[in-house]
């Protein structure tokens, strides 16, 4: 009698556990559990701070009376602030230099590797990708040392050969110097995108082109490039977003070029200076939202133009 009771006590929890396990299996929670850490991070450190910044942007802090609601006044103020537009012009100038060189160099490198013209392929890949593996802060500090007008390596080499060293951190050269840092650092990232896309090009198609008399460059121009169009658009889109969000490189070069990299050199630096140097949190929130709006508009405009051209070509 006691034995039967013991069996009932032992087996009932086991059956209950199996029932719970079966219900969880039916829900297929595994995909959601894998995504959950990212979602928590995204909500806590991106969405909530953005919503709070948007809330602050609708208020104004006075010396007397604390915060009071002003609606879109901070946004109107930013749109009429010449400092904000000066930063926008600087990032546009930066993008006109950086994006074509970055995408062109990455495409050329990927096509060279895919054409079997390079024998030490592993060394070639590593050499291009290593700069991307270096943290952006370290990369900028390294190039800041090279650019230094007093002790920089470039200045020392020029003086060694009797050449007048250029001031790479002057107002006329600072944008191209920053663009050079970005190209050096992100070339490997875009190279990987293009190289992976080229690996998906059908070999039968390339063999047929070779039999028809197409050389390597003809095949690259008329077959490979059209087939990796989506990868190129993706890389261009990321580059546009990164251009508008430019912050690290000019911010870290400020000690070497204080009179050139001002507090409004880029929109992001302008927003940072307003918030953490001038304690104008409400105005900084409005500027941040305008930066996000400009980024979204440029991205949408680029995708719209790309899709329209794709539709016409088809």
Short mmCIF file of C-alpha atoms in Angstrom, two decimals, residues 4 32 69 110 138 140 150 195 207 211 216 219 285 290:
data_model
loop_
_atom_site.label_atom_id
_atom_site.label_comp_id
_atom_site.label_asym_id
_atom_site.label_seq_id
_atom_site.Cartn_x
_atom_site.Cartn_y
_atom_site.Cartn_z
CA UNK A 4 1.86 2.39 -4.41
CA UNK A 32 12.80 34.53 -29.28
CA UNK A 69 6.86 73.14 -22.34
CA UNK A 110 37.35 42.49 -54.04
CA UNK A 138 43.20 53.64 -31.35
CA UNK A 140 42.37 57.78 -34.84
CA UNK A 150 55.42 69.21 -34.69
CA UNK A 195 33.94 39.61 -51.67
CA UNK A 207 32.81 30.26 -67.82
CA UNK A 211 34.12 31.16 -73.88
CA UNK A 216 38.62 39.66 -66.77
CA UNK A 219 33.43 40.19 -67.06
CA UNK A 285 17.88 66.69 -27.69
CA UNK A 290 17.25 66.53 -36.36
#
